[in-house]
């Protein structure tokens, strides 16, 4: 008997190299004669470029070339936006290197190619640029006014999107309770620990690019479209990638320009960003103003929800910019039933770095909005926040359930997750302590924050992408090859950057083929090795990529069964497959998958219609999204004298369907929760009135350290997904989505008796203190 | 250009270096020691942490000339004869790494913090790792790994 691998806390195969420094981060790689590229970046948020003179750089020691945007004008194309979801989306021209106008601080205006990075940095200082300053556009509301300066000729409105279901007027008419709130989702910098890097080599007419990307496959196609380099002459490799969180889900200016430079110079070129360059130029996340109105009955039942969003696009639309806030269109209603729902969003251009996907992409923003509103509703009705949720959520027996925004949730059990979370948290005891502290007038108040979330994971059904104006579908590819020696090689189109695909996929394959876990290896992230794929984002890796691999195993087994029947001279139906071998029922004669692989390789005697080698190739396209959910509870202590917030305990009970590797699932949740807490308490990208980024380094942009965070208590419930045969739901974004509102709800809960109804994120001591002062007045 | 002598992972090197050359660049680009990565330019992230004469230091904030005559150990020089150092092993056991970018620096910082306190509490570990940022793990498993590493390095862990 082989042990079941799926569900086992397997230590990762990936770790050994990472622990010993035998890594292949892009910046570790080089080709003989590699030249180093550096970019000169705009110090102004908005300006006309009247002159760029790179000649001063050209003669300097070690400098091979220097170029301005003008030098690339004819060949650099426009960076792509692949998902203009709203039909009226305006997609402005977006040159990788600015030619006549800059629209955010950090936009590249010139570049130097030199023998090493120190010489390149020296030479940048010799480039002269004259700017004619134009007004910066920073505030979304002002940007939409008639008197605002324009970011683009076409104006500052990128799109307007609206969708309604049910009768909203009726829902609000005579509603006993109406809650009206405005929340701000601050701008964030994703901050993967590995800065971006690109190395591009050429042998004349073909190119290989190593790049720190989440999307080697999409990138290859896009680079071909943008630059005119033939797609079949371009190989993209994502070697070890040090985190992404959406920030490496992009077709970047630097990737395009490195390709053009390798072509121009016929030499390998490398660019590696510094962190301060990265903070300016890695796309940012979030940045929305949410105006929400909620109508409810006196017993807490929701009648209607109206959502009005302003979403900051930044200066351009990069790969998914306009689609990100619209992922919230079907998520603001969350797990709740209601009679009417309206979602409207306006995308706004400003002179800042473009926004795009950041962990959760549109769904954390939506979950934050609705979960804050549920707490406000509870407060209005003087009801327990969990009770208000209970009165509105979809009950366990109602699944599958089609929501008011048109998604069909296949499975879930909000009651079970909530009960378990409350028990683990000690909910009643903490409420008692809270009351006690309130009664005593303790300067340190206790707050309890609740968040019951769901998300649409496993992006996604290709048909849905098509219906929603996306440039591509959402399938994924997997192939499985049983090698002549019986070892198994798996190729996945999903390109990991820390999620442990090699280990999880090995577990799936080990079970499906009855082979040892150790006998499986997984290849990925290189378009020459894994030619088909749509990569990793949106918690789609396991739910789509993992399933493609599982289905490829099924196909291999079918082929092996035919071969076994032929060799054992029986009907395929007489064979039983167990522990990696086919056995003729009742006789005991058998053939192992390894023996069959050898026979299929030798191919001396194959049955009619069976080709040599035991391998298969599958793409999987899910019929629906998956919908993980959970209940997160957070207790905070707020010092009302100083505004200091301390997280006292954090409990998360998540339902991510079937679990392949509990270690990896917990790890993903830990990291996600930390990122969500960081949004609530620490992080914010801040621009000054002239459009300079004040948080351009890690000294100014506050990422939490181990000392800033508590331990998290995790538990799980399990409602298998019905949209895939493993029943998995995805986990990468769950923690981030759930934790931000849990923390802010806790802070507001602590201070509500003192009249505080909201604190804007990040809830720094100063903000909390000011909220208290404001309420006192 | 000044000439320096530096021992890295047991091998002595003699190098002519520009005075402004950072130790991390000497390691990565001249000596091929790419196991030590760079995560920032303000010495905030700790990714580049190595041991210099037995004490952890951020190699991005040390000039190569300052390392003249020093003994430097990087993640590639840790562990003996191809086996993992107990702290590396503990990180593996506790799933204390995801993308692994912060890991070499974390392991170095973790080993160093045990010099001051071989039996650290969770609080001490969290404080001790304050200069090393990880964006993937949320630190829970890193903290567990350091306690386990301490245990396995032959120290009894104080019961909290
Ligand atoms: S690279 Fe040295 S501390 Fe960040
Ligand atoms: S494991 Fe990715 S940064 Fe720590």
Short mmCIF file of N, CA and C in Angstrom, two decimals, chain A residues 8-94:
data_model
loop_
_atom_site.label_atom_id
_atom_site.label_comp_id
_atom_site.label_asym_id
_atom_site.label_seq_id
_atom_site.Cartn_x
_atom_site.Cartn_y
_atom_site.Cartn_z
N UNK A 8 -1.23 15.39 3.10
CA UNK A 8 -0.10 15.20 4.02
C UNK A 8 0.76 16.47 4.13
N UNK A 9 1.25 16.78 5.33
CA UNK A 9 2.09 17.98 5.47
C UNK A 9 3.52 17.72 4.98
N UNK A 10 3.69 17.54 3.72
CA UNK A 10 5.00 17.24 3.15
C UNK A 10 5.95 18.43 3.24
N UNK A 11 7.18 18.20 3.72
CA UNK A 11 8.20 19.24 3.66
C UNK A 11 8.54 19.50 2.20
N UNK A 12 8.93 20.72 1.88
CA UNK A 12 9.03 21.09 0.47
C UNK A 12 10.31 20.62 -0.22
N UNK A 13 10.14 20.15 -1.43
CA UNK A 13 11.28 19.80 -2.26
C UNK A 13 12.07 21.05 -2.66
N UNK A 14 11.40 22.17 -2.70
CA UNK A 14 12.03 23.41 -3.16
C UNK A 14 13.10 23.92 -2.20
N UNK A 15 12.99 23.52 -0.93
CA UNK A 15 13.75 24.23 0.11
C UNK A 15 15.26 24.11 0.01
N UNK A 16 15.74 22.93 -0.36
CA UNK A 16 17.18 22.67 -0.23
C UNK A 16 18.02 23.74 -0.93
N UNK A 17 17.67 24.05 -2.16
CA UNK A 17 18.46 25.05 -2.89
C UNK A 17 18.33 26.42 -2.25
N UNK A 18 17.12 26.74 -1.84
CA UNK A 18 16.89 28.07 -1.30
C UNK A 18 17.62 28.26 0.04
N UNK A 19 17.72 27.18 0.79
CA UNK A 19 18.34 27.26 2.12
C UNK A 19 19.85 27.32 2.05
N UNK A 20 20.41 26.90 0.94
CA UNK A 20 21.87 26.83 0.85
C UNK A 20 22.42 27.87 -0.11
N UNK A 21 21.56 28.72 -0.64
CA UNK A 21 22.05 29.79 -1.51
C UNK A 21 22.37 29.33 -2.93
N UNK A 22 21.92 28.15 -3.29
CA UNK A 22 22.18 27.71 -4.67
C UNK A 22 21.00 28.12 -5.55
N UNK A 23 20.73 29.40 -5.53
CA UNK A 23 19.52 29.93 -6.16
C UNK A 23 19.83 30.55 -7.51
N UNK A 24 18.77 30.68 -8.27
CA UNK A 24 18.92 31.34 -9.57
C UNK A 24 17.99 32.54 -9.65
N UNK A 25 18.19 33.50 -8.75
CA UNK A 25 17.48 34.76 -8.92
C UNK A 25 18.01 35.38 -10.21
N UNK A 26 17.18 36.12 -10.90
CA UNK A 26 17.61 36.66 -12.19
C UNK A 26 18.89 37.47 -12.05
N UNK A 27 19.00 38.23 -10.97
CA UNK A 27 20.20 39.07 -10.81
C UNK A 27 21.45 38.23 -10.52
N UNK A 28 21.28 36.94 -10.23
CA UNK A 28 22.46 36.08 -10.05
C UNK A 28 23.01 35.61 -11.38
N UNK A 29 22.21 35.74 -12.43
CA UNK A 29 22.58 35.15 -13.70
C UNK A 29 23.31 36.15 -14.56
N UNK A 30 24.16 35.63 -15.42
CA UNK A 30 24.72 36.52 -16.43
C UNK A 30 25.22 35.68 -17.60
N UNK A 31 25.42 36.32 -18.71
CA UNK A 31 25.93 35.67 -19.91
C UNK A 31 27.30 36.29 -20.19
N UNK A 32 28.17 35.58 -20.88
CA UNK A 32 29.48 36.18 -21.14
C UNK A 32 29.33 37.56 -21.78
N UNK A 33 30.00 38.55 -21.21
CA UNK A 33 29.96 39.90 -21.77
C UNK A 33 28.70 40.68 -21.44
N UNK A 34 28.02 40.29 -20.38
CA UNK A 34 26.77 40.98 -20.04
C UNK A 34 27.02 42.47 -19.73
N UNK A 35 26.19 43.31 -20.33
CA UNK A 35 26.25 44.75 -20.08
C UNK A 35 25.14 45.14 -19.13
N UNK A 36 25.39 46.21 -18.41
CA UNK A 36 24.43 46.61 -17.40
C UNK A 36 23.65 47.86 -17.82
N UNK A 37 22.32 47.79 -17.67
CA UNK A 37 21.45 48.90 -18.08
C UNK A 37 20.97 49.65 -16.85
N UNK A 38 20.99 50.98 -16.94
CA UNK A 38 20.30 51.77 -15.92
C UNK A 38 19.46 52.85 -16.58
N UNK A 39 18.37 53.19 -15.93
CA UNK A 39 17.44 54.16 -16.51
C UNK A 39 17.50 55.48 -15.75
N UNK A 40 17.46 56.55 -16.52
CA UNK A 40 17.29 57.87 -15.91
C UNK A 40 15.79 58.10 -15.82
N UNK A 41 15.34 58.51 -14.65
CA UNK A 41 13.90 58.56 -14.41
C UNK A 41 13.43 59.98 -14.10
N UNK A 42 12.24 60.26 -14.50
CA UNK A 42 11.72 61.62 -14.33
C UNK A 42 11.63 62.02 -12.87
N UNK A 43 12.16 63.20 -12.52
CA UNK A 43 11.98 63.71 -11.17
C UNK A 43 10.68 64.51 -11.04
N UNK A 44 9.94 64.62 -12.13
CA UNK A 44 8.71 65.41 -12.11
C UNK A 44 7.50 64.53 -12.37
N UNK A 45 6.40 64.92 -11.74
CA UNK A 45 5.18 64.12 -11.89
C UNK A 45 4.54 64.34 -13.25
N UNK A 46 4.71 65.55 -13.78
CA UNK A 46 4.05 65.85 -15.05
C UNK A 46 4.85 66.95 -15.74
N UNK A 47 5.34 66.67 -16.91
CA UNK A 47 6.14 67.68 -17.60
C UNK A 47 6.28 67.32 -19.07
N UNK A 48 6.47 68.37 -19.88
CA UNK A 48 6.86 68.15 -21.27
C UNK A 48 8.38 68.02 -21.31
N UNK A 49 8.84 67.06 -22.09
CA UNK A 49 10.30 66.91 -22.25
C UNK A 49 10.69 67.78 -23.43
N UNK A 50 11.50 68.82 -23.18
CA UNK A 50 11.87 69.69 -24.29
C UNK A 50 13.22 69.33 -24.89
N UNK A 51 14.06 68.65 -24.11
CA UNK A 51 15.37 68.26 -24.64
C UNK A 51 15.95 67.13 -23.80
N UNK A 52 16.50 66.13 -24.47
CA UNK A 52 17.27 65.09 -23.78
C UNK A 52 18.61 65.00 -24.50
N UNK A 53 19.70 65.18 -23.77
CA UNK A 53 21.02 65.08 -24.39
C UNK A 53 21.81 64.00 -23.66
N UNK A 54 22.01 62.88 -24.36
CA UNK A 54 22.72 61.76 -23.74
C UNK A 54 24.21 61.76 -24.12
N UNK A 55 24.63 62.76 -24.91
CA UNK A 55 25.99 62.70 -25.45
C UNK A 55 27.05 62.74 -24.35
N UNK A 56 26.75 63.44 -23.24
CA UNK A 56 27.70 63.50 -22.14
C UNK A 56 28.00 62.13 -21.55
N UNK A 57 27.05 61.25 -21.62
CA UNK A 57 27.23 59.91 -21.05
C UNK A 57 28.03 59.02 -21.98
N UNK A 58 27.90 59.30 -23.27
CA UNK A 58 28.43 58.35 -24.27
C UNK A 58 29.93 58.11 -24.17
N UNK A 59 30.71 59.16 -23.92
CA UNK A 59 32.15 58.95 -23.94
C UNK A 59 32.76 58.44 -22.63
N UNK A 60 31.93 58.27 -21.60
CA UNK A 60 32.51 57.98 -20.28
C UNK A 60 33.06 56.56 -20.19
N UNK A 61 34.01 56.34 -19.25
CA UNK A 61 34.63 55.02 -19.15
C UNK A 61 33.59 53.92 -18.90
N UNK A 62 33.72 52.87 -19.64
CA UNK A 62 32.84 51.71 -19.46
C UNK A 62 31.49 51.85 -20.12
N UNK A 63 31.17 53.03 -20.67
CA UNK A 63 29.84 53.21 -21.24
C UNK A 63 29.81 52.71 -22.69
N UNK A 64 28.88 51.86 -22.98
CA UNK A 64 28.77 51.27 -24.31
C UNK A 64 27.75 52.03 -25.16
N UNK A 65 26.69 52.48 -24.53
CA UNK A 65 25.65 53.20 -25.26
C UNK A 65 24.79 53.98 -24.31
N UNK A 66 24.14 55.02 -24.86
CA UNK A 66 23.16 55.78 -24.09
C UNK A 66 22.07 56.20 -25.06
N UNK A 67 20.83 56.12 -24.62
CA UNK A 67 19.71 56.43 -25.51
C UNK A 67 18.66 57.26 -24.78
N UNK A 68 17.97 58.06 -25.57
CA UNK A 68 16.79 58.76 -25.05
C UNK A 68 15.56 58.06 -25.59
N UNK A 69 14.39 58.49 -25.10
CA UNK A 69 13.14 57.91 -25.59
C UNK A 69 12.99 58.08 -27.09
N UNK A 70 13.48 59.21 -27.58
CA UNK A 70 13.37 59.49 -29.01
C UNK A 70 14.05 58.40 -29.84
N UNK A 71 15.20 57.91 -29.32
CA UNK A 71 15.94 56.87 -30.05
C UNK A 71 15.13 55.60 -30.21
N UNK A 72 14.14 55.41 -29.36
CA UNK A 72 13.33 54.19 -29.43
C UNK A 72 11.98 54.42 -30.07
N UNK A 73 11.69 55.68 -30.38
CA UNK A 73 10.32 56.04 -30.73
C UNK A 73 9.70 55.11 -31.77
N UNK A 74 10.49 54.81 -32.81
CA UNK A 74 9.92 54.03 -33.91
C UNK A 74 9.66 52.58 -33.55
N UNK A 75 10.39 52.04 -32.60
CA UNK A 75 10.32 50.59 -32.40
C UNK A 75 9.75 50.16 -31.06
N UNK A 76 9.51 51.11 -30.13
CA UNK A 76 9.22 50.63 -28.78
C UNK A 76 7.75 50.26 -28.53
N UNK A 77 6.89 50.57 -29.45
CA UNK A 77 5.49 50.17 -29.29
C UNK A 77 4.85 50.81 -28.07
N UNK A 78 3.74 50.26 -27.64
CA UNK A 78 3.02 50.79 -26.49
C UNK A 78 2.80 49.63 -25.53
N UNK A 79 3.04 49.88 -24.23
CA UNK A 79 2.85 48.80 -23.25
C UNK A 79 1.37 48.40 -23.21
N UNK A 80 1.10 47.11 -23.09
CA UNK A 80 -0.27 46.64 -23.27
C UNK A 80 -1.16 46.74 -22.04
N UNK A 81 -2.43 46.98 -22.30
CA UNK A 81 -3.49 46.77 -21.32
C UNK A 81 -4.34 45.65 -21.90
N UNK A 82 -4.42 44.53 -21.20
CA UNK A 82 -5.05 43.34 -21.78
C UNK A 82 -6.50 43.15 -21.35
N UNK A 83 -6.98 44.02 -20.45
CA UNK A 83 -8.33 43.76 -19.95
C UNK A 83 -9.13 45.05 -19.74
N UNK A 84 -9.50 45.71 -20.85
CA UNK A 84 -10.35 46.89 -20.73
C UNK A 84 -11.79 46.44 -20.53
N UNK A 85 -12.09 46.03 -19.30
CA UNK A 85 -13.35 45.31 -19.06
C UNK A 85 -14.58 46.13 -19.41
N UNK A 86 -14.57 47.39 -19.07
CA UNK A 86 -15.70 48.25 -19.39
C UNK A 86 -15.57 48.68 -20.85
N UNK A 87 -16.67 48.59 -21.58
CA UNK A 87 -16.63 48.87 -23.02
C UNK A 87 -16.12 50.26 -23.38
N UNK A 88 -16.26 51.22 -22.46
CA UNK A 88 -15.89 52.60 -22.79
C UNK A 88 -14.46 52.95 -22.37
N UNK A 89 -13.66 51.94 -22.01
CA UNK A 89 -12.31 52.21 -21.48
C UNK A 89 -11.43 52.93 -22.51
N UNK A 90 -10.81 54.01 -22.06
CA UNK A 90 -9.84 54.73 -22.90
C UNK A 90 -8.45 54.20 -22.55
N UNK A 91 -7.76 53.65 -23.52
CA UNK A 91 -6.41 53.14 -23.26
C UNK A 91 -5.39 54.07 -23.93
N UNK A 92 -4.74 54.92 -23.15
CA UNK A 92 -3.80 55.88 -23.75
C UNK A 92 -2.53 55.18 -24.22
N UNK A 93 -1.90 55.78 -25.20
CA UNK A 93 -0.61 55.29 -25.66
C UNK A 93 0.39 55.31 -24.50
N UNK A 94 1.18 54.26 -24.38
CA UNK A 94 2.06 54.13 -23.21
C UNK A 94 3.45 53.70 -23.65
#
